[in-house]
Every structure is written in C-alpha cells, then in structure tokens.
mmCIF file of C-alpha atoms and ligand atoms in Angstrom:
data_model
loop_
_atom_site.group_PDB
_atom_site.id
_atom_site.type_symbol
_atom_site.label_atom_id
_atom_site.label_comp_id
_atom_site.label_asym_id
_atom_site.label_seq_id
_atom_site.Cartn_x
_atom_site.Cartn_y
_atom_site.Cartn_z
ATOM 1 C CA UNK A 1 0.017 -0.010 -0.042
ATOM 2 C CA UNK A 2 1.720 3.190 -1.235
ATOM 3 C CA UNK A 3 0.612 6.700 -0.265
ATOM 4 C CA UNK A 4 0.490 8.977 -3.314
ATOM 5 C CA UNK A 5 2.560 12.089 -3.553
ATOM 6 C CA UNK A 6 0.222 14.938 -2.623
ATOM 7 C CA UNK A 7 2.102 18.221 -2.387
ATOM 8 C CA UNK A 8 0.744 21.320 -0.613
ATOM 9 C CA UNK A 9 1.991 24.935 -0.842
ATOM 10 C CA UNK A 10 4.844 25.785 1.524
ATOM 11 C CA UNK A 11 3.369 28.373 3.891
ATOM 12 C CA UNK A 12 5.502 28.372 6.960
ATOM 13 C CA UNK A 13 8.879 29.563 5.545
ATOM 14 C CA UNK A 14 9.818 32.925 6.948
ATOM 15 C CA UNK A 15 12.100 35.054 4.580
ATOM 16 C CA UNK A 16 14.136 37.479 6.683
ATOM 17 C CA UNK A 17 16.399 40.426 5.907
ATOM 18 C CA UNK A 18 19.984 39.645 5.947
ATOM 19 C CA UNK A 19 20.684 41.753 8.951
ATOM 20 C CA UNK A 20 17.990 39.965 10.878
ATOM 21 C CA UNK A 21 19.327 36.658 9.800
ATOM 22 C CA UNK A 22 22.769 37.395 10.997
ATOM 23 C CA UNK A 23 21.463 38.904 14.342
ATOM 24 C CA UNK A 24 19.396 35.696 14.953
ATOM 25 C CA UNK A 25 22.175 33.341 14.058
ATOM 26 C CA UNK A 26 24.528 35.127 16.390
ATOM 27 C CA UNK A 27 22.074 35.212 19.177
ATOM 28 C CA UNK A 28 21.407 31.528 18.717
ATOM 29 C CA UNK A 29 25.127 30.809 18.913
ATOM 30 C CA UNK A 30 25.448 32.804 22.150
ATOM 31 C CA UNK A 31 22.502 30.954 23.577
ATOM 32 C CA UNK A 32 24.008 27.618 22.583
ATOM 33 C CA UNK A 33 27.368 28.602 23.972
ATOM 34 C CA UNK A 34 25.624 28.897 27.399
ATOM 35 C CA UNK A 35 24.491 25.308 27.422
ATOM 36 C CA UNK A 36 26.400 23.005 29.663
ATOM 37 C CA UNK A 37 25.979 19.386 30.368
ATOM 38 C CA UNK A 38 24.966 19.322 34.004
ATOM 39 C CA UNK A 39 25.624 16.427 36.386
ATOM 40 C CA UNK A 40 24.393 17.869 39.569
ATOM 41 C CA UNK A 41 20.654 18.464 39.880
ATOM 42 C CA UNK A 42 18.092 20.113 42.148
ATOM 43 C CA UNK A 43 15.052 17.810 42.793
ATOM 44 C CA UNK A 44 12.710 20.749 42.178
ATOM 45 C CA UNK A 45 9.934 19.613 39.828
ATOM 46 C CA UNK A 46 9.773 20.902 36.230
ATOM 47 C CA UNK A 47 6.576 21.766 34.247
ATOM 48 C CA UNK A 48 5.005 18.903 32.342
ATOM 49 C CA UNK A 49 4.042 21.424 29.621
ATOM 50 C CA UNK A 50 7.743 22.242 28.974
ATOM 51 C CA UNK A 51 8.631 18.608 28.609
ATOM 52 C CA UNK A 52 5.690 17.891 26.403
ATOM 53 C CA UNK A 53 6.228 20.864 24.064
ATOM 54 C CA UNK A 54 9.966 20.021 23.743
ATOM 55 C CA UNK A 55 9.248 16.492 22.884
ATOM 56 C CA UNK A 56 6.710 17.673 20.269
ATOM 57 C CA UNK A 57 9.412 19.930 18.885
ATOM 58 C CA UNK A 58 11.818 16.888 18.747
ATOM 59 C CA UNK A 59 9.142 14.932 16.858
ATOM 60 C CA UNK A 60 9.406 17.573 14.024
ATOM 61 C CA UNK A 61 12.892 16.301 13.214
ATOM 62 C CA UNK A 62 13.739 15.468 9.600
ATOM 63 C CA UNK A 63 13.898 11.703 9.488
ATOM 64 C CA UNK A 64 14.126 8.691 7.096
ATOM 65 C CA UNK A 65 10.958 8.446 4.937
ATOM 66 C CA UNK A 66 8.987 10.348 7.581
ATOM 67 C CA UNK A 67 8.632 7.057 9.567
ATOM 68 C CA UNK A 68 9.520 8.980 12.749
ATOM 69 C CA UNK A 69 11.359 5.989 14.307
ATOM 70 C CA UNK A 70 11.413 7.267 17.893
ATOM 71 C CA UNK A 71 9.695 6.856 21.237
ATOM 72 C CA UNK A 72 10.166 8.961 24.312
ATOM 73 C CA UNK A 73 9.457 7.606 27.786
ATOM 74 C CA UNK A 74 9.065 10.415 30.412
ATOM 75 C CA UNK A 75 10.003 9.051 33.849
ATOM 76 C CA UNK A 76 9.027 11.018 36.969
ATOM 77 C CA UNK A 77 8.215 8.086 39.291
ATOM 78 C CA UNK A 78 10.900 7.937 42.080
ATOM 79 C CA UNK A 79 10.677 4.166 42.227
ATOM 80 C CA UNK A 80 11.339 3.784 38.559
ATOM 81 C CA UNK A 81 14.166 6.275 38.697
ATOM 82 C CA UNK A 82 15.694 4.225 41.521
ATOM 83 C CA UNK A 83 15.533 1.047 39.431
ATOM 84 C CA UNK A 84 17.119 2.785 36.484
ATOM 85 C CA UNK A 85 19.953 4.108 38.730
ATOM 86 C CA UNK A 86 20.706 0.753 40.136
ATOM 87 C CA UNK A 87 20.726 -0.770 36.784
ATOM 88 C CA UNK A 88 22.862 1.948 35.218
ATOM 89 C CA UNK A 89 25.284 1.967 38.119
ATOM 90 C CA UNK A 90 25.819 -1.748 37.767
ATOM 91 C CA UNK A 91 26.687 -1.458 34.073
ATOM 92 C CA UNK A 92 28.853 1.564 34.656
ATOM 93 C CA UNK A 93 30.819 -0.110 37.416
ATOM 94 C CA UNK A 94 31.744 -2.921 35.072
ATOM 95 C CA UNK A 95 32.622 -0.338 32.404
ATOM 96 C CA UNK A 96 34.918 1.804 34.539
ATOM 97 C CA UNK A 97 36.513 -1.247 36.379
ATOM 98 C CA UNK A 98 36.793 -3.755 33.510
ATOM 99 C CA UNK A 99 35.481 -2.855 30.060
ATOM 100 C CA UNK A 100 36.760 0.624 29.270
ATOM 101 C CA UNK A 101 40.117 0.582 27.534
ATOM 102 C CA UNK A 102 42.691 2.853 29.110
ATOM 103 C CA UNK A 103 42.511 5.363 26.280
ATOM 104 C CA UNK A 104 38.799 5.726 26.706
ATOM 105 C CA UNK A 105 39.217 6.395 30.527
ATOM 106 C CA UNK A 106 41.979 8.884 29.540
ATOM 107 C CA UNK A 107 39.628 10.712 27.297
ATOM 108 C CA UNK A 108 36.982 10.852 30.008
ATOM 109 C CA UNK A 109 39.397 12.110 32.682
ATOM 110 C CA UNK A 110 38.775 15.814 32.044
ATOM 111 C CA UNK A 111 35.013 15.284 32.610
ATOM 112 C CA UNK A 112 35.386 13.724 36.079
ATOM 113 C CA UNK A 113 32.752 11.012 35.402
ATOM 114 C CA UNK A 114 32.630 7.758 37.360
ATOM 115 C CA UNK A 115 30.305 4.847 37.998
ATOM 116 C CA UNK A 116 28.203 6.833 40.559
ATOM 117 C CA UNK A 117 25.060 8.263 38.962
ATOM 118 C CA UNK A 118 23.055 10.010 41.760
ATOM 119 C CA UNK A 119 21.600 12.480 39.167
ATOM 120 C CA UNK A 120 19.448 9.671 37.790
ATOM 121 C CA UNK A 121 17.426 9.819 41.051
ATOM 122 C CA UNK A 122 17.846 13.490 42.039
ATOM 123 C CA UNK A 123 16.731 15.113 38.783
ATOM 124 C CA UNK A 124 12.925 15.332 38.536
ATOM 125 C CA UNK A 125 12.655 13.932 34.932
ATOM 126 C CA UNK A 126 14.432 11.280 32.914
ATOM 127 C CA UNK A 127 13.497 11.032 29.176
ATOM 128 C CA UNK A 128 14.477 7.645 27.816
ATOM 129 C CA UNK A 129 14.774 7.852 24.131
ATOM 130 C CA UNK A 130 14.230 4.705 22.082
ATOM 131 C CA UNK A 131 14.999 4.159 18.411
ATOM 132 C CA UNK A 132 12.645 1.885 16.496
ATOM 133 C CA UNK A 133 14.840 -0.374 14.442
ATOM 134 C CA UNK A 134 11.578 -1.441 12.713
ATOM 135 C CA UNK A 135 8.001 -0.753 13.135
ATOM 136 C CA UNK A 136 5.254 -3.293 13.818
ATOM 137 C CA UNK A 137 2.061 -3.082 11.800
ATOM 138 C CA UNK A 138 -0.275 -5.909 12.665
ATOM 139 C CA UNK A 139 1.927 -8.997 12.345
ATOM 140 C CA UNK A 140 4.371 -7.391 9.858
ATOM 141 C CA UNK A 141 7.706 -5.840 10.551
ATOM 142 C CA UNK A 142 8.101 -2.505 8.554
ATOM 143 C CA UNK A 143 11.614 -1.400 7.949
ATOM 144 C CA UNK A 144 12.720 2.001 9.104
ATOM 145 C CA UNK A 145 15.500 4.046 7.415
ATOM 146 C CA UNK A 146 18.455 6.107 8.780
ATOM 147 C CA UNK A 147 17.300 5.358 12.311
ATOM 148 C CA UNK A 148 20.355 6.434 14.174
ATOM 149 C CA UNK A 149 20.611 9.705 12.212
ATOM 150 C CA UNK A 150 16.888 10.455 12.650
ATOM 151 C CA UNK A 151 16.893 9.761 16.441
ATOM 152 C CA UNK A 152 20.123 11.635 16.734
ATOM 153 C CA UNK A 153 18.619 14.757 15.113
ATOM 154 C CA UNK A 154 15.503 14.550 17.217
ATOM 155 C CA UNK A 155 17.519 14.285 20.398
ATOM 156 C CA UNK A 156 19.543 17.321 19.348
ATOM 157 C CA UNK A 157 16.389 19.262 18.920
ATOM 158 C CA UNK A 158 15.098 18.066 22.310
ATOM 159 C CA UNK A 159 18.250 19.125 24.093
ATOM 160 C CA UNK A 160 18.207 22.439 22.379
ATOM 161 C CA UNK A 161 14.538 23.006 23.094
ATOM 162 C CA UNK A 162 15.001 22.213 26.860
ATOM 163 C CA UNK A 163 17.996 24.454 27.033
ATOM 164 C CA UNK A 164 16.012 27.283 25.342
ATOM 165 C CA UNK A 165 13.209 26.704 27.727
ATOM 166 C CA UNK A 166 15.453 27.078 30.799
ATOM 167 C CA UNK A 167 16.235 23.502 31.726
ATOM 168 C CA UNK A 168 19.555 21.659 32.008
ATOM 169 C CA UNK A 169 20.238 18.239 30.549
ATOM 170 C CA UNK A 170 22.668 15.454 30.667
ATOM 171 C CA UNK A 171 22.932 12.945 27.830
ATOM 172 C CA UNK A 172 23.577 9.737 29.789
ATOM 173 C CA UNK A 173 24.571 6.649 27.953
ATOM 174 C CA UNK A 174 25.100 3.700 30.354
ATOM 175 C CA UNK A 175 26.315 0.893 28.258
ATOM 176 C CA UNK A 176 24.673 -1.514 27.405
ATOM 177 C CA UNK A 177 21.258 0.043 28.087
ATOM 178 C CA UNK A 178 19.068 -2.998 27.495
ATOM 179 C CA UNK A 179 17.834 -2.776 31.059
ATOM 180 C CA UNK A 180 15.676 0.262 29.904
ATOM 181 C CA UNK A 181 13.418 -1.963 27.850
ATOM 182 C CA UNK A 182 12.830 -4.183 30.847
ATOM 183 C CA UNK A 183 12.243 -1.534 33.482
ATOM 184 C CA UNK A 184 10.133 0.631 31.122
ATOM 185 C CA UNK A 185 8.346 -2.224 29.462
ATOM 186 C CA UNK A 186 9.250 -1.302 25.822
ATOM 187 C CA UNK A 187 9.030 -3.804 22.964
ATOM 188 C CA UNK A 188 12.024 -5.357 21.371
ATOM 189 C CA UNK A 189 11.798 -3.370 18.057
ATOM 190 C CA UNK A 190 12.756 -0.363 20.162
ATOM 191 C CA UNK A 191 16.424 0.061 21.142
ATOM 192 C CA UNK A 192 17.510 2.492 23.940
ATOM 193 C CA UNK A 193 19.315 5.336 22.323
ATOM 194 C CA UNK A 194 19.967 7.634 25.156
ATOM 195 C CA UNK A 195 18.742 8.496 28.634
ATOM 196 C CA UNK A 196 18.321 12.280 28.914
ATOM 197 C CA UNK A 197 18.408 13.693 32.534
ATOM 198 C CA UNK A 198 16.427 16.826 32.785
ATOM 199 C CA UNK A 199 15.940 19.395 35.607
ATOM 200 C CA UNK A 200 17.350 22.567 37.117
ATOM 201 C CA UNK A 201 21.028 22.529 38.123
ATOM 202 C CA UNK A 202 21.820 22.242 41.815
ATOM 203 C CA UNK A 203 22.383 25.718 43.271
ATOM 204 C CA UNK A 204 26.145 24.732 43.819
ATOM 205 C CA UNK A 205 26.480 22.770 40.555
ATOM 206 C CA UNK A 206 30.058 22.526 39.066
ATOM 207 C CA UNK A 207 30.977 21.786 35.527
ATOM 208 C CA UNK A 208 34.103 20.626 33.994
ATOM 209 C CA UNK A 209 36.461 23.280 32.581
ATOM 210 C CA UNK A 210 36.293 22.344 28.867
ATOM 211 C CA UNK A 211 36.228 24.407 25.586
ATOM 212 C CA UNK A 212 34.756 23.945 22.212
ATOM 213 C CA UNK A 213 36.869 23.844 19.032
ATOM 214 C CA UNK A 214 36.893 27.173 17.199
ATOM 215 C CA UNK A 215 35.283 27.701 13.782
ATOM 216 C CA UNK A 216 38.458 27.392 11.879
ATOM 217 C CA UNK A 217 39.215 23.938 13.281
ATOM 218 C CA UNK A 218 35.788 22.505 12.476
ATOM 219 C CA UNK A 219 35.374 23.921 8.989
ATOM 220 C CA UNK A 220 36.873 23.855 5.524
ATOM 221 C CA UNK A 221 35.865 25.964 2.457
ATOM 222 C CA UNK A 222 36.192 24.618 -0.934
HETATM 223 N N1 IYR B 301 28.730 5.993 29.987
HETATM 224 C C1 IYR B 301 29.805 6.310 30.861
HETATM 225 C C2 IYR B 301 31.023 6.847 30.229
HETATM 226 C C3 IYR B 301 31.010 7.979 29.524
HETATM 227 C C4 IYR B 301 31.314 7.943 28.113
HETATM 228 C C5 IYR B 301 31.308 9.038 27.415
HETATM 229 I I1 IYR B 301 31.923 8.888 25.507
HETATM 230 C C6 IYR B 301 31.066 10.335 27.971
HETATM 231 O O1 IYR B 301 31.109 11.492 27.162
HETATM 232 C C7 IYR B 301 30.768 10.431 29.265
HETATM 233 C C8 IYR B 301 30.724 9.303 30.009
HETATM 234 C C9 IYR B 301 29.129 7.345 31.915
HETATM 235 O O2 IYR B 301 28.067 7.872 31.772
HETATM 236 O O3 IYR B 301 29.872 7.731 32.934
#
C-alpha cells in the first residue's frame, strides 16, 4: 500500500532580511554557547508542559522517509528512577572497572565522570529515548531508514529546546542500556538510544572546565 505524492504549498517559511538573519544566528550561537551538560541537579519539579512541548518539537525532526522511528518515555516516578539508577550503576561499574580501555578512561578524565550516577534519582525527569529499528504493523515488521541519524537529530532538537526553555540536561549513555526495555516495558523493536536527564542545576552545581573547538578547526571551505 503506497501513499500517493500529494504536495501542498509551503506556507510556513519565513524570509528574513540579511541583517535579521545574522542577528538571529549570532544570538542563537550565544544561547547555545551557554548550554552546559549538568551532572548535579536540584530535585525541584519541572513543568510537564515544557517537557511535552519540547518532545513535540523533537518529533518535527527530519527523518528517514518520515517514519519517525522514535519513542520517548518520560520518567518521573521515584521508584522507577531508583530502578534505572541501580541498573545503570551496575553497568557503569563494570565499564569503569573492567570494560573501558585505558585510552577511553583517559579521554574521560577531564569530565570527572565515574560509576556513581546520583543524578538519575535526583533530577525530576528522565527521558528515555528509544530508536525503533523497525515498526510493527499488525503481524508485519516494517523497515525504518536512517534510524540512528533520525533519532540523533530529534535528540539534538530536544536538548536544544529544553535548554532554550530554561532547563539543564545530561546525555547519559550507560552501556549496554538493554535494562531500559525491561524496566520501562518497551517492545524489542525499540532500542534504547539515550537516557536524557532533565532538571534545574543544583544551586552549587560545578561543571568541567572544557572548551569547544573554534570555527577554523571544524570547517573547511572549498
Ligand atoms: N557511559 C559512561 C562513560 C561516558 C562515556 C562518554 I563517550 C562520555 O562522554 C561520558 C561518560 C558514563 O556515563 O559515565
């Protein structure tokens, strides 16, 4: 069953003056330069409306064949957070003690991360992001395309939206993350992509002293 191509006029594109474009791009850059990954959270609750609107924004992401291969589980229940923390710390302990090669630990040294993940319980919201490797329609498996790219772009929009709305985030990637399917009761066509920790920073939150590569280092003109 193929859906026919039925184009409609583009009505939402906003053409701006060049000066306005430059001003907006620079203001956006400044805003994004203020984003920091936060590992110390206040337990203060955050508005549901903010989370919902940002997830709806994430759901606008360009994606393979518009199949929208993502699912977001919003976790607020302290008991579920505790289960996730326990499972994540178990994997992380094995990672830091046994599985991580020395060069990986060396690359992480400047971030000060370790196997302890108190933020999983402290932060008011966790968003577990799942990538649908395939969809299920009736009894049939339907293939999805560019799943990693699609979910990665959606996640970027989500992180940007939450930052823009005044919340801090942490992209947590306990590895492997299969425990999220069990705890959150998600089907096996969904693979855990990332656990996004969301909330307000603790009043005394500290962040690593790191910098971003300058423009000249991340670009080439041809
Ligand atoms: N998943 C581990 C290790 C870790 C890996 C990378 I790459 C980071 O940028 C940060 C942490 C952890 O969450 O501690």
